mmCIF file of C-alpha atoms and ligand atoms in Angstrom:
data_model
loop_
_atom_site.group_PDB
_atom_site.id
_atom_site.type_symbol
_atom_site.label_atom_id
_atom_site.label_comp_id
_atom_site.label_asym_id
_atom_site.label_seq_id
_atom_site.Cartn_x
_atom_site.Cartn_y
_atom_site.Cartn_z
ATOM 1 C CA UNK A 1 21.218 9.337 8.850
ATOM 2 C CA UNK A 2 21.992 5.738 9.648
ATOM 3 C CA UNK A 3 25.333 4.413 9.389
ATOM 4 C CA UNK A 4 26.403 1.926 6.821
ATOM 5 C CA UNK A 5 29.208 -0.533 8.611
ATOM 6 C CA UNK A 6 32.006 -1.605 6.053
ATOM 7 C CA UNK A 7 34.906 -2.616 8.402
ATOM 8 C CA UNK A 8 33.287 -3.457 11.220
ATOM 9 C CA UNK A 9 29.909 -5.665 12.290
ATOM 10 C CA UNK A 10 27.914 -3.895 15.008
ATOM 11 C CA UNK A 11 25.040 -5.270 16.573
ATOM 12 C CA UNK A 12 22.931 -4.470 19.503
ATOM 13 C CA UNK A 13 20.816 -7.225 21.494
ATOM 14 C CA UNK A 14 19.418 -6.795 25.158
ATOM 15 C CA UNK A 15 21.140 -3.802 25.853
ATOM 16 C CA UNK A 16 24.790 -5.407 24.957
ATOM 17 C CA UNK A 17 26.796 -4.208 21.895
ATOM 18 C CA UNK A 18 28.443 -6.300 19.761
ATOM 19 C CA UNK A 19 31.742 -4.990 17.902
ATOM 20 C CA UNK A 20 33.457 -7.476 15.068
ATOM 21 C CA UNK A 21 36.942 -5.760 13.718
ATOM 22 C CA UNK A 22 35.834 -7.398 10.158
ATOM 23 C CA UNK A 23 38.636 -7.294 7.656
ATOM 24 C CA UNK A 24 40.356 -10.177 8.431
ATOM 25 C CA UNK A 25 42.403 -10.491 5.094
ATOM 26 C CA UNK A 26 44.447 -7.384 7.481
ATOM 27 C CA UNK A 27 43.873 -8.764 10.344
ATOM 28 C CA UNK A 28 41.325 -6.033 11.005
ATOM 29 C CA UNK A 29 43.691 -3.430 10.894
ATOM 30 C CA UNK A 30 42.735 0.346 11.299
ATOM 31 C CA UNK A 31 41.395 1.683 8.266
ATOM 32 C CA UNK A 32 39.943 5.137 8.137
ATOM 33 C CA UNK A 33 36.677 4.025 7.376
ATOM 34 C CA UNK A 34 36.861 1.494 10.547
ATOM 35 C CA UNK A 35 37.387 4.568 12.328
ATOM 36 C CA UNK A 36 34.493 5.706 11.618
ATOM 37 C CA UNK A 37 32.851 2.813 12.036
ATOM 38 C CA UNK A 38 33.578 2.833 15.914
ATOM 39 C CA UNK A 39 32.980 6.568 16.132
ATOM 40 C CA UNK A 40 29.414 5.799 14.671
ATOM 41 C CA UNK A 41 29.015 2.492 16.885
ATOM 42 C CA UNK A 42 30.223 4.617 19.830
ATOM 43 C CA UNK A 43 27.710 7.457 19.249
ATOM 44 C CA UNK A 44 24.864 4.558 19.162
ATOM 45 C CA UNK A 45 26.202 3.320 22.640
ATOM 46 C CA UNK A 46 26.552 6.593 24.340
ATOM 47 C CA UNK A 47 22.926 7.633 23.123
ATOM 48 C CA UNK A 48 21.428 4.546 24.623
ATOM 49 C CA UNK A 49 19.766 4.476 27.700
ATOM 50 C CA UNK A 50 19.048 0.730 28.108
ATOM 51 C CA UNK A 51 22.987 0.025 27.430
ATOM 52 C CA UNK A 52 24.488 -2.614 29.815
ATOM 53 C CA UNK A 53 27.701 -3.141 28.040
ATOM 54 C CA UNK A 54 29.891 -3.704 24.547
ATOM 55 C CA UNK A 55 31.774 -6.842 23.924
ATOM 56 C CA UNK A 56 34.583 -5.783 21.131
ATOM 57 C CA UNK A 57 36.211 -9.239 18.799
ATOM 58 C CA UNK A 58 37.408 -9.339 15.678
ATOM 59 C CA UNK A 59 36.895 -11.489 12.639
ATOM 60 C CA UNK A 60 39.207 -14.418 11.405
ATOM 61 C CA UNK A 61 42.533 -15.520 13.107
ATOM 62 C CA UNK A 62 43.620 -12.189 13.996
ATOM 63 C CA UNK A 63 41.974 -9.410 16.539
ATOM 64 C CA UNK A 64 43.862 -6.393 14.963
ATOM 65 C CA UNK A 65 47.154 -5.526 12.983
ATOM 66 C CA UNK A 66 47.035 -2.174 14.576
ATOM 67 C CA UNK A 67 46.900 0.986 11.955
ATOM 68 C CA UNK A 68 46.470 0.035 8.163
ATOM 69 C CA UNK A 69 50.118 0.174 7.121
ATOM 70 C CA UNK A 70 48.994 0.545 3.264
ATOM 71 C CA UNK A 71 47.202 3.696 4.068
ATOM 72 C CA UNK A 72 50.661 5.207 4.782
ATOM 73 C CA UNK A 73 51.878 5.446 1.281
ATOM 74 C CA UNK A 74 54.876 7.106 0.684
ATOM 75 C CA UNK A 75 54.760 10.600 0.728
ATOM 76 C CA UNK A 76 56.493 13.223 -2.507
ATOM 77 C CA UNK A 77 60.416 12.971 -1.831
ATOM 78 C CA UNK A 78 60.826 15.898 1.211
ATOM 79 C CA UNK A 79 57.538 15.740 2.719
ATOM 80 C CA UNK A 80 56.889 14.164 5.976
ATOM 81 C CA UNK A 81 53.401 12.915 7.028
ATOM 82 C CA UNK A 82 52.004 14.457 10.775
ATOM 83 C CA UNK A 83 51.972 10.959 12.567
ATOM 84 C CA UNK A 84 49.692 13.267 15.394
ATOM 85 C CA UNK A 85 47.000 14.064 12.912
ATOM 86 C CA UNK A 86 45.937 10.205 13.076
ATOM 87 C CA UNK A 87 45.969 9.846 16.748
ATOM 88 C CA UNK A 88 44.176 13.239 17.605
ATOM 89 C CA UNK A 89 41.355 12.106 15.135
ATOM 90 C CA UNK A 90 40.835 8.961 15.677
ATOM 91 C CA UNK A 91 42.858 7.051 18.104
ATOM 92 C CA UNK A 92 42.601 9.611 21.100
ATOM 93 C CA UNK A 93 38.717 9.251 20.803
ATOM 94 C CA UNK A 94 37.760 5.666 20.532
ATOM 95 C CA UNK A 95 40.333 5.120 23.514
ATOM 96 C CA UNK A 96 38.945 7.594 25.977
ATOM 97 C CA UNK A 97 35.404 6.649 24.690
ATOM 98 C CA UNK A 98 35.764 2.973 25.575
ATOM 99 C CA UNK A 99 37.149 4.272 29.032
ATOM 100 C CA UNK A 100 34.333 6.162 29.792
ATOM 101 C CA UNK A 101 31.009 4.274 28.589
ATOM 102 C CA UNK A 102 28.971 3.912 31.487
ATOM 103 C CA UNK A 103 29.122 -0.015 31.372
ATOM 104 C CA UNK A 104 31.305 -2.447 31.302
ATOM 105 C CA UNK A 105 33.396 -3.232 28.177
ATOM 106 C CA UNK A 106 34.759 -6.500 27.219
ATOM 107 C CA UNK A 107 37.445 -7.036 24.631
ATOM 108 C CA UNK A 108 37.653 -11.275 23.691
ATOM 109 C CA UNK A 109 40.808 -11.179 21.117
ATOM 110 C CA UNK A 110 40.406 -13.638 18.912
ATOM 111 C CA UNK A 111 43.894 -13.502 17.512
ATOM 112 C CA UNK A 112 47.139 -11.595 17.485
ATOM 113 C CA UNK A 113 46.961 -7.890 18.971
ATOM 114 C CA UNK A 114 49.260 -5.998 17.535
ATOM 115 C CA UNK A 115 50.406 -2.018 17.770
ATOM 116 C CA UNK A 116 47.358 0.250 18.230
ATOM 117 C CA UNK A 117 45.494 -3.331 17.905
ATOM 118 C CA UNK A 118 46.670 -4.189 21.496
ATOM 119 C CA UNK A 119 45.971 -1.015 22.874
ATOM 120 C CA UNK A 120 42.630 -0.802 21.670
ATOM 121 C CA UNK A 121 41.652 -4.323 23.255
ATOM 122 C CA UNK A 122 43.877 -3.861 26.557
ATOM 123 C CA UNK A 123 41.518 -0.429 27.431
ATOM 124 C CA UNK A 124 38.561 -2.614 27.679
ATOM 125 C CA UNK A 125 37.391 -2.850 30.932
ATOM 126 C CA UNK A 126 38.031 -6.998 31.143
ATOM 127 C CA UNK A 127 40.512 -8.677 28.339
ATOM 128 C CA UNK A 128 40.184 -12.123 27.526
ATOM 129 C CA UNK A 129 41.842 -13.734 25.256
ATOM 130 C CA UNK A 130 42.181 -17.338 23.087
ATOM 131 C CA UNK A 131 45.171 -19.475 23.899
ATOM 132 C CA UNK A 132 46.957 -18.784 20.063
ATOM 133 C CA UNK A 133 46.675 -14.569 20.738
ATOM 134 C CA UNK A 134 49.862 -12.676 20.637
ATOM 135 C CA UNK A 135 50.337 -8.741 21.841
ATOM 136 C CA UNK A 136 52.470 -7.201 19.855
ATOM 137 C CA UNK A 137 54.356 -3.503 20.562
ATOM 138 C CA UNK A 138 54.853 -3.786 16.946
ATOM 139 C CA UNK A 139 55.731 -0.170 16.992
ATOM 140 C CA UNK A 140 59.673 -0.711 17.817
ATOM 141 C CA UNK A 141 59.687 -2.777 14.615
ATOM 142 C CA UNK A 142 58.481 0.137 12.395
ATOM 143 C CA UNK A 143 60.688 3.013 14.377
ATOM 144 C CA UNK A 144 57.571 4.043 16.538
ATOM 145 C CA UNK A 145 56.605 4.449 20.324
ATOM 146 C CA UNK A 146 53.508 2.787 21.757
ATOM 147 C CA UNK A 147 50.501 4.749 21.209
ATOM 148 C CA UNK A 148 47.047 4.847 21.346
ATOM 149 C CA UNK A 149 47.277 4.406 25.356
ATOM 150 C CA UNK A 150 49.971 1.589 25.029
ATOM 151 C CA UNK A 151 52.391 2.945 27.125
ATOM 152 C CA UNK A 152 49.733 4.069 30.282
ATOM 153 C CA UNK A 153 47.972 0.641 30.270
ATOM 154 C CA UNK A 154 50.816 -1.806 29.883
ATOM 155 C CA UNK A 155 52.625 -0.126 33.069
ATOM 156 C CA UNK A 156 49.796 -0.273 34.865
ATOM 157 C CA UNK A 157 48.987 -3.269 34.427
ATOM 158 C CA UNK A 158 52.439 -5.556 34.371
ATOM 159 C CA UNK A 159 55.023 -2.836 35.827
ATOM 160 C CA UNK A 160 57.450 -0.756 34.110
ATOM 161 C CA UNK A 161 60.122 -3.959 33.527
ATOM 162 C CA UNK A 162 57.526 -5.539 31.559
ATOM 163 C CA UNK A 163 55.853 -2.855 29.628
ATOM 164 C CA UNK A 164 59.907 -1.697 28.611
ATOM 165 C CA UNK A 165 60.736 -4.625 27.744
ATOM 166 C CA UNK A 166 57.762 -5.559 25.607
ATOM 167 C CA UNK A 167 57.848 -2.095 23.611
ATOM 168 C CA UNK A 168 61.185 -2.083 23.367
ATOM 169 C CA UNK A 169 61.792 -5.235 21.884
ATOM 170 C CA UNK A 170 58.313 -6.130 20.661
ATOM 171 C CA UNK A 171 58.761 -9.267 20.763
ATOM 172 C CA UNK A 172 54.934 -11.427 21.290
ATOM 173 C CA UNK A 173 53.606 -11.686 24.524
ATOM 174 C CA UNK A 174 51.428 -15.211 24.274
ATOM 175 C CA UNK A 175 47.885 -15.040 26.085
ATOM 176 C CA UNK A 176 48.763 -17.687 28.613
ATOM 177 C CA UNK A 177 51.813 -15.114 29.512
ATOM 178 C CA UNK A 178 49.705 -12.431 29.339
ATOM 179 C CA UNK A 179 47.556 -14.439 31.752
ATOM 180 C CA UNK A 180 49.874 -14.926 34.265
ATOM 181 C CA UNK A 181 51.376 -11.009 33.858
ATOM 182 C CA UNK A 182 47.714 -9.519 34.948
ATOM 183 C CA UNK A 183 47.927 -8.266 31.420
ATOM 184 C CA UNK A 184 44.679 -9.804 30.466
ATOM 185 C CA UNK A 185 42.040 -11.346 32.937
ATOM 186 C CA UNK A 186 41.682 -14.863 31.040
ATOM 187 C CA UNK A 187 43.418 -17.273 28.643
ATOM 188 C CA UNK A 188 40.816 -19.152 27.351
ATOM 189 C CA UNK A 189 40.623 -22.472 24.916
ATOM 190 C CA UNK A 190 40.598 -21.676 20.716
ATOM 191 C CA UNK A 191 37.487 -23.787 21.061
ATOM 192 C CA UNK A 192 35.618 -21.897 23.659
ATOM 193 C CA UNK A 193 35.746 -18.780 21.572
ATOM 194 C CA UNK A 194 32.391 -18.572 20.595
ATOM 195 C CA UNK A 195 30.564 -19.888 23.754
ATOM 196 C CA UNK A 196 32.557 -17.320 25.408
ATOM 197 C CA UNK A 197 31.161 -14.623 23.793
ATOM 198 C CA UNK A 198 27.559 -16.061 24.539
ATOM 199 C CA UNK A 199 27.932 -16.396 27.904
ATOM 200 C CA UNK A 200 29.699 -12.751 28.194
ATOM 201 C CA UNK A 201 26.772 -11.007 26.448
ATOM 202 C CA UNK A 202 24.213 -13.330 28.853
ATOM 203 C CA UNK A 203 25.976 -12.235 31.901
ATOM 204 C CA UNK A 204 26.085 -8.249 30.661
ATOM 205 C CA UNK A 205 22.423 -8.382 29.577
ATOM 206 C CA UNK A 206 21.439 -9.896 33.014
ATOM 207 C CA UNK A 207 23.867 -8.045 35.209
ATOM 208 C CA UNK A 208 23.602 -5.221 37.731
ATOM 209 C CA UNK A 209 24.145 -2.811 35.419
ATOM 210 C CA UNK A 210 24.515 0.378 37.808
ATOM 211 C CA UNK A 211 26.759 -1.516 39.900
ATOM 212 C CA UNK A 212 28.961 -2.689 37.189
ATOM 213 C CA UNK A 213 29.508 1.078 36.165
ATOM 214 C CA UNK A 214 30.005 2.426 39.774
ATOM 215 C CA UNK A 215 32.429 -0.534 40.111
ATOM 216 C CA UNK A 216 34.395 0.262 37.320
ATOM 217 C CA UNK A 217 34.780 4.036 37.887
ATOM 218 C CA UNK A 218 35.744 3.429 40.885
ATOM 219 C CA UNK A 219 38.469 0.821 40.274
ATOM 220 C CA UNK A 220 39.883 3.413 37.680
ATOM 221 C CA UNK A 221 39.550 6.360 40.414
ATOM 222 C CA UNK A 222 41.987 4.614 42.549
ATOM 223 C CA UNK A 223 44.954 5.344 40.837
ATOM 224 C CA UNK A 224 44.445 8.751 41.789
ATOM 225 C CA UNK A 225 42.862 8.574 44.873
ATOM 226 C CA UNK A 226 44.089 8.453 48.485
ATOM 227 C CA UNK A 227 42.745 5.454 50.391
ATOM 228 C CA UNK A 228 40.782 7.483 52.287
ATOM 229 C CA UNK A 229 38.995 9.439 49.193
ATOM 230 C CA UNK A 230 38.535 5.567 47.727
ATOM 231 C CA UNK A 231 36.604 4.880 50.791
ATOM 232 C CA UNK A 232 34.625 8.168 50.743
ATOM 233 C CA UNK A 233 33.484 7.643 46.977
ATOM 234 C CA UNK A 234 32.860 4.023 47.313
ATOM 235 C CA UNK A 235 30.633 5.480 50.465
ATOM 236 C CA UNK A 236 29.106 7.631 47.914
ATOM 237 C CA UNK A 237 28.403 5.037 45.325
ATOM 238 C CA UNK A 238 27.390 2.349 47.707
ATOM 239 C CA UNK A 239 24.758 4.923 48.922
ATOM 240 C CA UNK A 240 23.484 5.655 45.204
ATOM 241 C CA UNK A 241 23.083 1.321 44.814
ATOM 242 C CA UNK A 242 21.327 1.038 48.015
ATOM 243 C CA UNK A 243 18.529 3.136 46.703
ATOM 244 C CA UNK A 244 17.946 0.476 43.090
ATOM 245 C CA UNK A 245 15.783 -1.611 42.121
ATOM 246 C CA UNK A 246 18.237 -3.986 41.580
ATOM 247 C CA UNK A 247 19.911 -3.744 45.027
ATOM 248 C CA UNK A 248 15.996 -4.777 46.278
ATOM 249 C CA UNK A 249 16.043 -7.475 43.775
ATOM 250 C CA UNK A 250 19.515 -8.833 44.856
ATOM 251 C CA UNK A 251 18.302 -8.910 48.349
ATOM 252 C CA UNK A 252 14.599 -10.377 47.468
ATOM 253 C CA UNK A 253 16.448 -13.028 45.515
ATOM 254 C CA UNK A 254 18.654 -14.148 48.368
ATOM 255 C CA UNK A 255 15.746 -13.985 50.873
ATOM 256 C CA UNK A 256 13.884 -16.126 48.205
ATOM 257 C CA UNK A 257 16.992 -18.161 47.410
ATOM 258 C CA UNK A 258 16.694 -17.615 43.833
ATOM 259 C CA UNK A 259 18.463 -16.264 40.647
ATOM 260 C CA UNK A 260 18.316 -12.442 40.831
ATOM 261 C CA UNK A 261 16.431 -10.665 37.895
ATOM 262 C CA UNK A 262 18.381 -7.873 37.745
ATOM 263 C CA UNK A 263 16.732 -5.141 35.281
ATOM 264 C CA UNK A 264 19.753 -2.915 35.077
ATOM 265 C CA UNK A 265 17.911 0.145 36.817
HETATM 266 O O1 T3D B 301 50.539 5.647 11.084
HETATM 267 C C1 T3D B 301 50.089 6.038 12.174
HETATM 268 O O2 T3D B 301 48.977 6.571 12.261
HETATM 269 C C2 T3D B 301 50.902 5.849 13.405
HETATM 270 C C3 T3D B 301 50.184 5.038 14.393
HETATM 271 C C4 T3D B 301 50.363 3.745 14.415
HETATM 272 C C5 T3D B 301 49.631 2.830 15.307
HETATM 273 C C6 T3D B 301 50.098 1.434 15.042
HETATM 274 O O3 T3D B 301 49.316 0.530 15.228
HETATM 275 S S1 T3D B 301 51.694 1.213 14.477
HETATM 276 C C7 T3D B 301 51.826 -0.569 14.326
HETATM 277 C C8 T3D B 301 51.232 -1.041 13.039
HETATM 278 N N1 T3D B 301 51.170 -2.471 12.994
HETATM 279 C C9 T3D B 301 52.228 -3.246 12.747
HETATM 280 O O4 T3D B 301 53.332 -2.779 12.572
HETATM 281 C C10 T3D B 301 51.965 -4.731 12.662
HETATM 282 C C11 T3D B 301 52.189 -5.198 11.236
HETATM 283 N N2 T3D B 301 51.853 -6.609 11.131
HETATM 284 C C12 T3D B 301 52.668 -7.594 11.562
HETATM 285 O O5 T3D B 301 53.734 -7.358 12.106
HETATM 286 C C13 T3D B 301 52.203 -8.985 11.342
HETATM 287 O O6 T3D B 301 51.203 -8.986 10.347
HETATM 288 C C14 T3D B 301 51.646 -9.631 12.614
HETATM 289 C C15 T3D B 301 52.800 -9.928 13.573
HETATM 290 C C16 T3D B 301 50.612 -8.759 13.292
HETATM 291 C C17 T3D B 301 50.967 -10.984 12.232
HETATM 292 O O7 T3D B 301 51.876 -11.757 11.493
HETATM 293 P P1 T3D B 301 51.339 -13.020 10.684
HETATM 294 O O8 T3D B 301 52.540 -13.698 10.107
HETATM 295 O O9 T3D B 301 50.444 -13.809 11.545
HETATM 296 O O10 T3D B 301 50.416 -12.414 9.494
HETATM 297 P P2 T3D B 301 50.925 -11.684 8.180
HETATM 298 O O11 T3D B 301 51.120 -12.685 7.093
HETATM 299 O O12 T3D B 301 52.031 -10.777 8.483
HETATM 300 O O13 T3D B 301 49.641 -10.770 7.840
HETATM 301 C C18 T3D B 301 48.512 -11.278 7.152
HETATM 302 C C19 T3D B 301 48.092 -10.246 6.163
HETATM 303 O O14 T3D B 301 47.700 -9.064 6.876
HETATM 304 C C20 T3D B 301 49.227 -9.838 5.236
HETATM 305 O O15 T3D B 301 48.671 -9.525 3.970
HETATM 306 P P3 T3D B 301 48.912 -10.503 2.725
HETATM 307 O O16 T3D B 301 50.390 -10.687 2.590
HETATM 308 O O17 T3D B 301 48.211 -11.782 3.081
HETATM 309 O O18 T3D B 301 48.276 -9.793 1.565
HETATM 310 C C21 T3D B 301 49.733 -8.573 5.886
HETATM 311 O O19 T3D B 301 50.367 -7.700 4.970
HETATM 312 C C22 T3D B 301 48.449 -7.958 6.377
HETATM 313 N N3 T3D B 301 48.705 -7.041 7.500
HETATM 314 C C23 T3D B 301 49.138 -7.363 8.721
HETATM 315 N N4 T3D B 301 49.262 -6.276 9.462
HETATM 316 C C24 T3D B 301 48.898 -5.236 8.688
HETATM 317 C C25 T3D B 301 48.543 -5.724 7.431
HETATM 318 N N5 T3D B 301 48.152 -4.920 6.447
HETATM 319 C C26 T3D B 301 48.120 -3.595 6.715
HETATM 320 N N6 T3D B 301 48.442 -3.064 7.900
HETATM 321 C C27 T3D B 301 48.847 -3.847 8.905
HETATM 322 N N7 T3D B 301 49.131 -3.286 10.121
#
């Protein structure tokens, strides 16, 4: 049965999903039904054959709050609510899922990234982000850890100084910081919001598509590979790219000193 969206746009064009957080009154926080939003987005993705990548944005000035505080109402005095529950349903899955679709994904925040909210958008495979963004490891404020992959990626990505002192104190890290930390890939303009999106879903729908997806499993392989298996799988992959049609068309296209046409295949 099809999928109504309520906190969440989705929309797919030329092989490129679109994914708008859309409850920007919360700053798109995580509700349960935007949960299941992404899980039905996600199934759409994974089922499609012609996919060539996601771009993931939110609506209004913020990209996401993180988890929907007001769905943790207080509990009957001596219970305690199973803060795992939440994470094995839902968070676990849409983080790992982003990982692993077989193109690229793209996060542009829009606005502040907070708690889950900057996990969420810092899994994407390339994070770009408008000048007034904040990430937030809101979690210290509310007496929680990082979750939802926070404390994996932010290591990884700006060192263990960095990543402790941001949970720790959660205090905002600004995009043109985040910038210059390797946090994110790009700091772009308020203003250039829109046309960035454009030209992201342009260069997805026209991209190498099979190289894109070797590329990026083999940038995340490396953290666990020796040198010399990196070398041996990008052997491997290089091998399986040789034999496309768009490794012909990249070639014909220099030879012809054009554009390439690259169908994805
Ligand atoms: O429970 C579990 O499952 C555990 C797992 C948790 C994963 C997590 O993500 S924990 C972290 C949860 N998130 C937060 O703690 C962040 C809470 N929000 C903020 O600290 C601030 O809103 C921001 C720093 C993100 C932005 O501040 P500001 O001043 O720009 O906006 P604001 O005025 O605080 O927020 C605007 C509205 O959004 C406001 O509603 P109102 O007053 O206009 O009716 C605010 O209440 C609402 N809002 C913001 N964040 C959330 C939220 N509503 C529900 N849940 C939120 N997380």
């Amino acid at each position: 049965m099809a999928h109504t969206y309520q906190h969440i746009t989705f929309d797919y064009t030329d092989g490129v999903g679109r994914i708008v957080l859309n409850r920007p009154d919360t700053l798109n926080s995580f509700t349960q039904i935007m949960h299941d939003d992404l899980k039905a987005a996600l199934s759409f993705l994974e089922a499609q054959d012609d996919l060539r990548g996601l771009i993931l944005t939110g609506a209004g000035r913020g990209f996401c709050a993180g988890q929907d505080l007001s769905e943790r109402k207080p509990l009957p005095a001596g219970e305690k609510r199973d803060l795992a529950e939440g994470i094995e349903k839902n968070y676990r899955s849409l983080v790992l899922r982003l990982r692993a679709l077989p193109a690229p994904t793209v996060c542009i925040v829009n606005g502040v990234a907070a708690g889950a909210g900057a996990s969420v958008a810092l899994v994407c495979d390339v994070v770009m982000a408008v000048k007034s963004s904040r990430f937030i490891q809101a979690f210290a404020r509310i007496g929680l850890m990082p979750d939802a992959g926070g404390t994996y990626i932010w290591p990884r990505m700006v060192g263990t100084q960095r990543a402790m002192g941001a949970a720790l104190f959660g205090e905002p890290v600004s995009a043109e910081k985040a910038e210059a930390w390797g946090l994110i890939w790009r700091c772009i303009p308020d203003e250039e919001l829109g046309a960035t999106i454009e030209s992201v879903q342009a260069w997805l729908a026209n991209g190498a598509t099979r190289a894109f997806a070797a590329t990026k499993h083999a940038i995340y392989a490396s953290g666990d590979n020796s040198l010399e298996e990196q070398i041996n799988l990008e052997r491997d992959y290089q091998r399986d790219l040789g034999y496309s049609d768009d490794y012909q068309e990249g070639m014909t296209a220099f030879r012809e000193k054009r554009p390439p046409r690259f169908s994805g295949q």
